[in-house]
Coordinates of C-alpha atoms in Angstrom, one line a residue:
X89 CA 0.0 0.0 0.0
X90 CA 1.4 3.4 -1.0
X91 CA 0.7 6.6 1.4
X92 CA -2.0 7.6 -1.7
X93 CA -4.3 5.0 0.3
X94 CA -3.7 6.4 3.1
X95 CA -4.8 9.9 2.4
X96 CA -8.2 11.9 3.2
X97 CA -9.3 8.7 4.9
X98 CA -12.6 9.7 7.3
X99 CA -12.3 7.4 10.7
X100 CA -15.1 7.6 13.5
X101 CA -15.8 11.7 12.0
X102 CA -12.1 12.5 12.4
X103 CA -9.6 13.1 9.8
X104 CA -6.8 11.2 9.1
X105 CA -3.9 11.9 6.8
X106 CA -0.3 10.3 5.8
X107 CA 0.7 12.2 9.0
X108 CA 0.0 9.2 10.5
X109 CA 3.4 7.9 9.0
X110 CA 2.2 4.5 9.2
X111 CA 4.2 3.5 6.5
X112 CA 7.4 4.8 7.6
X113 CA 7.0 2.1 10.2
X114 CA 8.0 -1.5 9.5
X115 CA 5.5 -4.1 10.9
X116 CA 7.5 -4.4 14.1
X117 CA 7.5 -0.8 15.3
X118 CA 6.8 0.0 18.6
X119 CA 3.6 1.3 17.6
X120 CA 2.4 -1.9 16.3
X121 CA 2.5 -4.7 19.2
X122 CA 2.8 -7.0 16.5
X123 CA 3.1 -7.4 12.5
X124 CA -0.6 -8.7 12.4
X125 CA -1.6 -5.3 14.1
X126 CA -0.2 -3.5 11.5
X127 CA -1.9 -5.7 8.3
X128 CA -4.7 -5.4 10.4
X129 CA -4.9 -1.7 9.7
X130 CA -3.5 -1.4 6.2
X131 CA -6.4 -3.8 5.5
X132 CA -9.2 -2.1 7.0
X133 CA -7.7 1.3 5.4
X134 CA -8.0 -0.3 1.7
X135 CA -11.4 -1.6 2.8
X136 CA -12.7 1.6 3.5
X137 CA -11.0 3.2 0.3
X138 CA -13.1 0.8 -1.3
X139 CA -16.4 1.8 0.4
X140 CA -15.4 5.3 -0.8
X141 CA -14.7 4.2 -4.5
X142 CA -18.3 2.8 -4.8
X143 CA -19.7 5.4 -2.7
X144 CA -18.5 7.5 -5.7
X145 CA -19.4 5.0 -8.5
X146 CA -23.3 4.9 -7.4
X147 CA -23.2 8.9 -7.1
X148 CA -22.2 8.9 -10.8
X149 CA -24.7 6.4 -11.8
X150 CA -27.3 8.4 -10.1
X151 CA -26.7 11.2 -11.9
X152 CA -25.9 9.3 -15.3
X153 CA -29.4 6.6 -15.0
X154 CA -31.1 8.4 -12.3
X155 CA -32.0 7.2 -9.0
X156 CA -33.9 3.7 -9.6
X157 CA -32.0 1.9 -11.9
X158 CA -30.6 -1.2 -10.7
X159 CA -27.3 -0.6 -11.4
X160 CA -27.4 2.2 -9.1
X161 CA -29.1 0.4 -6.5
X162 CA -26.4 -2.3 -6.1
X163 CA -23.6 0.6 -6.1
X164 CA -25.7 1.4 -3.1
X165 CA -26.4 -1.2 -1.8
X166 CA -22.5 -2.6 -1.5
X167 CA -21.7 1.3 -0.2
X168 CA -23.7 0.2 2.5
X169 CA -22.2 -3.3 3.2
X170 CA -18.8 -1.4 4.0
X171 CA -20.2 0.5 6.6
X172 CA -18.4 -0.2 9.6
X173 CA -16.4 2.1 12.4
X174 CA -12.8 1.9 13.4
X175 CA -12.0 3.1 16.7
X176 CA -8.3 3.9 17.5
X177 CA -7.0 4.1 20.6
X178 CA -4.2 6.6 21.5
X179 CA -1.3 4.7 20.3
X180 CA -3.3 3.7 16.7
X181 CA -4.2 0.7 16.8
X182 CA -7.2 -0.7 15.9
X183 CA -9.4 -2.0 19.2
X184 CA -13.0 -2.3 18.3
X185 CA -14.5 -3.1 13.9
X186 CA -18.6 -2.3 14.2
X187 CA -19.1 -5.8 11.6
X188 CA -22.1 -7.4 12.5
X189 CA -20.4 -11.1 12.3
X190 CA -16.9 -9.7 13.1
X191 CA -16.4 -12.0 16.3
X192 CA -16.9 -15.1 14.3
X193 CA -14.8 -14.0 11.2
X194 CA -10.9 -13.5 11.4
X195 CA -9.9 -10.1 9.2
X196 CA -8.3 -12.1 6.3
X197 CA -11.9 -13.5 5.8
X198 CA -13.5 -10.2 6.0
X199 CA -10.9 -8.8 3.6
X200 CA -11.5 -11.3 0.7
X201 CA -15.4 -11.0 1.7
X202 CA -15.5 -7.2 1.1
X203 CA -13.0 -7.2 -2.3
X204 CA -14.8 -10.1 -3.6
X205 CA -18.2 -8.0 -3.1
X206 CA -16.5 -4.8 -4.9
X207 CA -15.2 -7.0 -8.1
X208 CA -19.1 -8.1 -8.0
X209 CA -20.3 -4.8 -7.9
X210 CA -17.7 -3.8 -10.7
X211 CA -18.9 -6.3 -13.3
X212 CA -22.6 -5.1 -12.5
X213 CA -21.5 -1.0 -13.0
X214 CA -19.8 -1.6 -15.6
X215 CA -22.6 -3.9 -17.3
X216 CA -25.2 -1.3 -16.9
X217 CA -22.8 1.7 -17.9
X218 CA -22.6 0.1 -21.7
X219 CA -26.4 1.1 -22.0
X220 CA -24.7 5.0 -21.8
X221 CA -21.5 6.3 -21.2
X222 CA -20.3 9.8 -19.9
X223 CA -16.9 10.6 -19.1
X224 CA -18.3 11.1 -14.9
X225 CA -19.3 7.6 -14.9
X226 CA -16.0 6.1 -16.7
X227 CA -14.1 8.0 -13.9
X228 CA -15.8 6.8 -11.3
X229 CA -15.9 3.5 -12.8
X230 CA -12.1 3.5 -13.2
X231 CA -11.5 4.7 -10.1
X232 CA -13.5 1.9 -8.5
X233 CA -11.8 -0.8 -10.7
X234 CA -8.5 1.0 -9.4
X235 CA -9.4 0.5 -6.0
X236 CA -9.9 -3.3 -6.3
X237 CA -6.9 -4.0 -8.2
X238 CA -4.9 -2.2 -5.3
X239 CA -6.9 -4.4 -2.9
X240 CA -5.9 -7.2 -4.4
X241 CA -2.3 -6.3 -4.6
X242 CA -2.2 -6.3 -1.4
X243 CA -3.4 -9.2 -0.7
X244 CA -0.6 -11.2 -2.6
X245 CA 2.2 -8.8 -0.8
X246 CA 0.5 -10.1 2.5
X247 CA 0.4 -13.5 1.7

């Protein structure tokens, strides 16, 4: 992940930038108890980028189809399956995730749960945005497809 992620990010109403410096921290810093502390957070930061990419993409297919297409419904309706809060305690790490089923799921599962929802969502925008095309919706569009790509990324330097 690349401090771009890592910018304008919104957590519990307060804003976060690459002052953080989280990546000028290897995963053993003192910060981070331990390397899965610091995945943890990378993850749910590309998670949440993703939430913002298809908060964007069903914005631009509102405005493009109007607001009862389906194609603009399931932008919404995934926007809304990434809704979840982070609290941070004082040091930055992550201590509480508001996911319904979080206490029976480890993050890894979660992770791969919420990407493989955005690549669905993807493949349904981008279906619908062949019926008409305007150069708001192919930027949102990309941007989304940008998003997963960097998700998945990830995943493999995680591995």
């Amino acid at each position: 992940m690349t401090n771009e992620l890592l910018e304008s990010k919104t957590m519990n109403g307060k804003f976060y930038t690459d002052e953080i410096e989280m990546l000028n921290y290897d995963r053993a810093a003192d910060n981070f108890p331990s390397a899965q502390d610091f995945v943890t957070f990378n993850r749910v930061v590309n998670i949440m980028d993703l939430g913002t990419a298809a908060d964007d993409c069903a914005s631009a297919f509102q405005s493009v189809f109007g607001s009862d297409t389906a194609a603009a419904t399931a932008a919404w309706d995934f926007k809304d399956s990434v809704k979840f809060q982070i609290v941070l305690n004082e040091a930055g790490l992550i201590t509480e995730a508001d996911v319904a089923w979080r206490s029976s799921q480890d993050w890894d599962t979660i992770h791969v749960y919420f990407l493989t929802q955005a690549e669905d969502a993807f493949f349904k925008l981008l279906s619908a945005s062949k019926a008409k095309t305007s150069p708001e919706l192919s930027e949102a569009i990309d941007a989304f497809r940008k998003k997963i790509e960097a998700g998945r990324r990830l995943e493999i330097a995680l591995v």
